Structure formats: C-alpha cells, structure tokens
Coordinates of C-alpha atoms in Angstrom, one line a residue:
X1 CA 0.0 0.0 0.0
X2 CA 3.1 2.3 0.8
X3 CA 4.3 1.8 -2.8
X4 CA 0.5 2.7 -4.2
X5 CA 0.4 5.9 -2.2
X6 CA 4.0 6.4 -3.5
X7 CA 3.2 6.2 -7.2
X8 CA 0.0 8.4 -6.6
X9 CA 1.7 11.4 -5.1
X10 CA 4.5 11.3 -7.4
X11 CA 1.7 11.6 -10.2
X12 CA -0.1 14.2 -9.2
X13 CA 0.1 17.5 -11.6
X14 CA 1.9 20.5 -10.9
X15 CA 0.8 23.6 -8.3
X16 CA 0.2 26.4 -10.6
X17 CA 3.1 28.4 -11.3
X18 CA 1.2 31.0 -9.3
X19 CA 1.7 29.3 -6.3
X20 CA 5.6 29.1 -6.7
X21 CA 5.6 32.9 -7.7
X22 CA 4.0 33.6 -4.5
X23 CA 6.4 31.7 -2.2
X24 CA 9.1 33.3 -3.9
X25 CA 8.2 37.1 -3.4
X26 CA 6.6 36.3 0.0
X27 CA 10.2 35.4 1.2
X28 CA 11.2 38.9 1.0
X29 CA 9.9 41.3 3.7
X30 CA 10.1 44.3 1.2
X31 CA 7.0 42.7 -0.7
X32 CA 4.2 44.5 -1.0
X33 CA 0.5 44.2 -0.7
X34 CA -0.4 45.3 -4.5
X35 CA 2.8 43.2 -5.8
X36 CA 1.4 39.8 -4.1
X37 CA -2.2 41.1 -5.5
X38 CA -1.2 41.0 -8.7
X39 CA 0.5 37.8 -8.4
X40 CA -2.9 36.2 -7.7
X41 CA -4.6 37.8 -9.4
X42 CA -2.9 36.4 -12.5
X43 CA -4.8 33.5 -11.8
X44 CA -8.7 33.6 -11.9
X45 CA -9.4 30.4 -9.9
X46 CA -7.2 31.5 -6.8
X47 CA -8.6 35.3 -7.0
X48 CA -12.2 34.0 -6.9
X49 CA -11.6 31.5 -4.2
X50 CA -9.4 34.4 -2.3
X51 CA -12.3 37.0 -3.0
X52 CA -14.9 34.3 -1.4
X53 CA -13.0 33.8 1.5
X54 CA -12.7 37.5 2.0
X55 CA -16.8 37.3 1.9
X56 CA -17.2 34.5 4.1
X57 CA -18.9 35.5 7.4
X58 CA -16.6 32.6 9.1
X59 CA -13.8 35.2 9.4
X60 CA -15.7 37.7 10.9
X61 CA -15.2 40.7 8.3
X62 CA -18.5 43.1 7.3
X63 CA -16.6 45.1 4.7
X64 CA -18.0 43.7 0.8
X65 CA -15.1 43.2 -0.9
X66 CA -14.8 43.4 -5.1
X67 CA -11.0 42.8 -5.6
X68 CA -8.1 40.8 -5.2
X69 CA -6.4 43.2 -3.8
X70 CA -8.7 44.4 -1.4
X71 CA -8.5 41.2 -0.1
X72 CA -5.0 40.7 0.5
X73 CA -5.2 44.1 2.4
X74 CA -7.7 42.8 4.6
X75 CA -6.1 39.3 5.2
X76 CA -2.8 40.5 5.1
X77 CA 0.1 39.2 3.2
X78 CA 0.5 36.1 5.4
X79 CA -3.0 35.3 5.4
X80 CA -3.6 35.6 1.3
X81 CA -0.8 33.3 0.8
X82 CA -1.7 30.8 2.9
X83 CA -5.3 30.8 2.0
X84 CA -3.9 30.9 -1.7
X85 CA -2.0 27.7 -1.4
X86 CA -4.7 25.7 0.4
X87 CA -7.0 26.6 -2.4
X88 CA -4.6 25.3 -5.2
X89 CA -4.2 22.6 -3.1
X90 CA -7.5 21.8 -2.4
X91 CA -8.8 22.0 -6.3
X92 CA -6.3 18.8 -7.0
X93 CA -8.4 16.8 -5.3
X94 CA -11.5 15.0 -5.8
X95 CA -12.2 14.7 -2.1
X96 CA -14.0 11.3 -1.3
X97 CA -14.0 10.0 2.1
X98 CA -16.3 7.2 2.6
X99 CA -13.6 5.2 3.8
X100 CA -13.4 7.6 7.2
X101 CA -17.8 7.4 7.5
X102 CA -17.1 10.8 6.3
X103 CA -18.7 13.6 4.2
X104 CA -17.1 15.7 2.2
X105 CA -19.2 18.7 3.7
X106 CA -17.4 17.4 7.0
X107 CA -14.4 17.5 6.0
X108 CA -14.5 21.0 4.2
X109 CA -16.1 22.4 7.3
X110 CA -13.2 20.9 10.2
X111 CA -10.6 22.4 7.8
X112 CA -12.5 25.9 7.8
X113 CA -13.2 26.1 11.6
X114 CA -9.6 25.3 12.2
X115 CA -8.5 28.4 9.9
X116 CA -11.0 30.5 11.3
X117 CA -10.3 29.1 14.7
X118 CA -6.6 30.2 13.7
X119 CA -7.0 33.5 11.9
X120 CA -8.6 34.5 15.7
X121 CA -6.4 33.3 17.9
X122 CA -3.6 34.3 16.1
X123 CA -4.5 38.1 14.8
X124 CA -1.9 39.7 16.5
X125 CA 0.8 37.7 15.4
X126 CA 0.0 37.5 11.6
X127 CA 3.1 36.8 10.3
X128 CA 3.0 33.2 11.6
X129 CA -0.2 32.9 9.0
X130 CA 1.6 32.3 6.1
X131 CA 2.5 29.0 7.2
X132 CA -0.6 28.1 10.1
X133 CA -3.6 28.6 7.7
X134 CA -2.7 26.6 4.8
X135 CA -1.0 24.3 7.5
X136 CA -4.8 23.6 8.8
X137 CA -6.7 24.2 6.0
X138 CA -4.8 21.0 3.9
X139 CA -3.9 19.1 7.2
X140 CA -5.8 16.4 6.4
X141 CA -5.4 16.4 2.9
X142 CA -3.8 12.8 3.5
X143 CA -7.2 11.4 3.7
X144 CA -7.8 11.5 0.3
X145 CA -4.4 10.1 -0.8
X146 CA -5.3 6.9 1.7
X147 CA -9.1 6.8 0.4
X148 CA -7.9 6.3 -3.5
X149 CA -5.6 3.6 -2.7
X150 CA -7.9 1.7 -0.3
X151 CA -10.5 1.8 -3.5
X152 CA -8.0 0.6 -6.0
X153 CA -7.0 -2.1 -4.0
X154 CA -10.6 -3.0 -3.2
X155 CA -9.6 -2.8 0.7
X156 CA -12.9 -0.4 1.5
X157 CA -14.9 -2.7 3.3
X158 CA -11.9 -4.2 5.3
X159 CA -10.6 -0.5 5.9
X160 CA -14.3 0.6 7.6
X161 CA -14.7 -2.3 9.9
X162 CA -11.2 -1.9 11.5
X163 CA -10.9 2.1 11.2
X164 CA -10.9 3.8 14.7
X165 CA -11.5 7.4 14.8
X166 CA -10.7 7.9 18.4
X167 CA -7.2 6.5 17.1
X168 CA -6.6 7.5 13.5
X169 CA -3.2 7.7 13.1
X170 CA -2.6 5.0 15.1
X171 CA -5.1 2.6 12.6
X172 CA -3.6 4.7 9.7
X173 CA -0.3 3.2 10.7
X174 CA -1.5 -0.3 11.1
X175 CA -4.0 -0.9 8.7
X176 CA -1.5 1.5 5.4
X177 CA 1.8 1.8 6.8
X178 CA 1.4 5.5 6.1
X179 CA -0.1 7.8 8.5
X180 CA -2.1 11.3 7.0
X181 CA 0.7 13.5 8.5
X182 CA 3.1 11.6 6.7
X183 CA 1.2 11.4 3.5
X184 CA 1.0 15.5 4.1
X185 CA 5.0 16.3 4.2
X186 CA 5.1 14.0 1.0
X187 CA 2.7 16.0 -0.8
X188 CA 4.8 19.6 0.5
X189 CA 7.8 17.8 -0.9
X190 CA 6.4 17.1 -4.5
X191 CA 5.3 20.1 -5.0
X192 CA 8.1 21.9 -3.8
X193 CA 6.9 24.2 -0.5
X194 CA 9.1 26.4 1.6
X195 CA 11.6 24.5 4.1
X196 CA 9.4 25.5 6.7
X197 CA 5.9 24.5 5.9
X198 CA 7.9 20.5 5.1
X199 CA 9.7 20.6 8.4
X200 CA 5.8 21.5 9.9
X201 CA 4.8 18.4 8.6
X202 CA 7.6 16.1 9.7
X203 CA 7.3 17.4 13.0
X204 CA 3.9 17.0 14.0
X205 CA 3.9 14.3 15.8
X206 CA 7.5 14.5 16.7
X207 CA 8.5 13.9 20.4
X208 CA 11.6 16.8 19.8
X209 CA 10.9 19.6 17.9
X210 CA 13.4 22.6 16.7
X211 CA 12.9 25.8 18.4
X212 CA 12.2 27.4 15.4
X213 CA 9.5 25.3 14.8
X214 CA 7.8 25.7 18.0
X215 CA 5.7 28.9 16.9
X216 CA 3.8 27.0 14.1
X217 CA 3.8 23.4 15.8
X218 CA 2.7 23.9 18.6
X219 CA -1.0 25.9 17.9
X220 CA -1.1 23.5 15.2
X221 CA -1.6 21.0 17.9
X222 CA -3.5 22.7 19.5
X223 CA -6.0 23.1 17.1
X224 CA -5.6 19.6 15.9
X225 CA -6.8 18.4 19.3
X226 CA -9.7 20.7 19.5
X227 CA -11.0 20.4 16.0
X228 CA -10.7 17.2 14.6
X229 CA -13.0 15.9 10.8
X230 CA -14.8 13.7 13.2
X231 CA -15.3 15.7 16.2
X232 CA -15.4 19.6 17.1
X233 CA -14.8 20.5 20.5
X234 CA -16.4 18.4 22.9
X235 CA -15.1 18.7 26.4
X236 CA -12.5 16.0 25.9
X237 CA -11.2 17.4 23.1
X238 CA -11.2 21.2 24.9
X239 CA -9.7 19.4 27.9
X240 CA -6.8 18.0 25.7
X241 CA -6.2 21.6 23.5
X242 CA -6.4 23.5 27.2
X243 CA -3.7 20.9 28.6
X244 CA -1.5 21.8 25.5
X245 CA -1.4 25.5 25.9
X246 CA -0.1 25.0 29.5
X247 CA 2.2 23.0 28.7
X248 CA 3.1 24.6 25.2
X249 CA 2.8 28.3 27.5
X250 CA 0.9 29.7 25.0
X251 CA -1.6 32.3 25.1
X252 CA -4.3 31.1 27.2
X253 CA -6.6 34.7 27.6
X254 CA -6.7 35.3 23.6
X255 CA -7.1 30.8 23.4
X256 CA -10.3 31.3 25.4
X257 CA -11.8 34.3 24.2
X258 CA -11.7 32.4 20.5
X259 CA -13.1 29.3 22.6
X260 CA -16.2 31.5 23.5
X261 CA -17.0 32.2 20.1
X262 CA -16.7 28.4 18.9
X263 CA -20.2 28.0 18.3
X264 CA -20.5 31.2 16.6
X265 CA -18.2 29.9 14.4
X266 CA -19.5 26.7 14.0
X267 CA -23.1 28.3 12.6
X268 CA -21.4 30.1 9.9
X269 CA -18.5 27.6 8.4

C-alpha cells in the first residue's frame, strides 16, 4: 500500500506556477500588498476562491469586498498566501471519504473552523499565517491520498470495519503503513513548499521539535486536538487543547476568548 500511495503522489500535476511565484516574493519582507495582488490575481481560480473567503462570514469581516487586492489588504500578506496555497491545493483533489464514515461537507467544514479558529487566535501575530492557515486548512489532505488507494486495491470494506477514529493515526499506521501527516509532508515535498511548511509536517507528531518550529507546531496542535473531521470540540477534546497551551505556554486569555465564540463559528463555516 506504501508503494500505491508512493506512485500516486509522485503523479499528481503541478501547483500552478502562481503558487511558486507567490512563495518566492513572500520570502522577501520588502513585498508588498499590490505586488502579491497582482500575483494572484494572474490566476482567476485562486482570485475567486481568495475574494470568497474575503466574503465569508466565518472570518468575521462586514466590509463587501470586489478585488483581489482588497483582499490581500484585509487578510494580510501572510494570510492571502496561505489561503492561496490551500486553495490550489485543495482543487487537485477529488475529495471522497467514505472510507473515514465521512462527508465531504465534513471535511471541508473541520478544515475551515480550524482556519478561522486560527486566523482569531492568532490576529496579532500574523506573520505566523503564512504557514498556520494553509498548515490547517490541507492538514488532512492525507485522507484522500489513503481513500484512492484503499479503493483501487478494493480494501474499503476491510478499511471501515477496522478504522478507529478515536485513534486514526494509530489505525492509519496499522492498517496502510502510512499515516495522514506523513502522506502531508510527502505532498509539501512534491510540489516543492518552503523549508518550513515540510519541516511542519515532519514534526507533528515528533517527540523533539526545533525551536524554530515551536511557533507554528505547537497551535497546530492545539488546534488539531480541539477540532478534529470527526469531532469539534467536545469537552474531551477542549480538555486536551487547554492541557496543551499550558504545557506549550501559549496564550491562554486570547485561546479562550476564540473558545467563546466556537459555536459562533461553527453556525457560519
């Protein structure tokens, strides 16, 4: 099955050439709202998908906006990029899940309440965006990889009756020899992502992780624990996120004022 999952990453198509155009200029600090504008706005898909996220009630902005580069002012550079690159990503995909007991809505909506959870919790330190929103928007992204080869080699019906989504990574591991997280930093490597958003993905799940990784891994986690594609903050799951952000040290007052608006949240994803 490791081979299969091998073969199928290594054949998906190309990012658009946006996406590598925006990486590129994002690196340097001198870059400038209109220049990363008109970078996606080269590409009609990503400015429509970037204009409808500026629209979306789920991150809590009442201005209409027309333009692409209204949008990146609003977002911020960070924040278009991100939301940029999940998009591209996303649109490879034919997302299927059934594997997982799933929807696709599901799936969609856990990946935009984690971004939105994000984009709150993190407003005042935005430039940590570029990497955390496309970081959880995609994070799961593996799920489809491991859904296409369980239906090519027929394993769907053996899959479902020994999946455990209390423990899915741990029955990723068994049952594919891959786990999602894994499949993830594969899919950053093919297509070529900053050093930063691969080493995200490797370290995870990592016991150790580098110091300069610590700002992006560790809400990641956070998130991950509270907002998960088959659960959304029950009290287990805001008993595990709270027990990470005193252990991570992070910042508990802005953590729960987001909490309290969870369910607002929820209603408009």
């Amino acid at each position: 099955m490791k081979n299969l999952i091998d073969t199928n990453i290594e054949a998906l198509p190309p990012l658009p050439q946006t996406i590598a155009e925006l990486q590129k200029i994002c690196l340097n600090e001198e870059t400038t709202t209109k220049q990363v504008a008109n970078v996606i706005g080269k590409d009609p898909f990503l400015t429509t998908e970037l204009i409808k996220y500026a629209n979306s009630p789920i991150y809590g902005y009442t201005r209409k906006i027309h333009s692409v580069f209204q949008a990146v002012s609003m977002f911020g550079i960070s924040t278009a990029k991100g939301l940029a690159i999940a998009s591209a990503v996303k649109s490879s995909f034919q997302i299927d899940l059934s594997p997982y007991k799933i929807s696709t809505r599901q799936f969609v909506y856990a990946a935009n309440l984690k971004s939105a959870f994000l984009l709150h919790w993190y407003q005042d330190k935005k430039e940590l965006l570029g990497i955390l929103m496309p970081c959880a928007l995609i994070m799961h992204i593996g799920m489809v990889i491991i859904t296409d080869c369980i239906k090519k080699k027929n394993q769907e019906q053996n899959f479902m009756q020994k999946f455990d989504p209390q423990a899915f990574i741990d029955s990723e591991n068994t049952l594919i020899g891959y786990n999602q997280f894994e499949i993830l930093e594969l899919l950053f490597e093919h297509w070529n992502f900053e050093h930063t958003m691969v080493q995200v993905a490797h370290h995870l799940l990592e016991d150790e992780v580098p110091k300069d990784l610590e700002p992006y891994i560790y809400p990641l986690r956070v998130v991950n624990a509270l907002i998960s594609p088959f659960s959304i903050a029950n009290q287990t799951q805001i008993n595990t996120a709270l027990q990470y952000i005193r252990h991570y040290k992070l910042d508990t007052e802005s953590f729960n004022t987001t909490l309290e608006h969870i369910k607002t949240l929820q209603g408009l994803v």
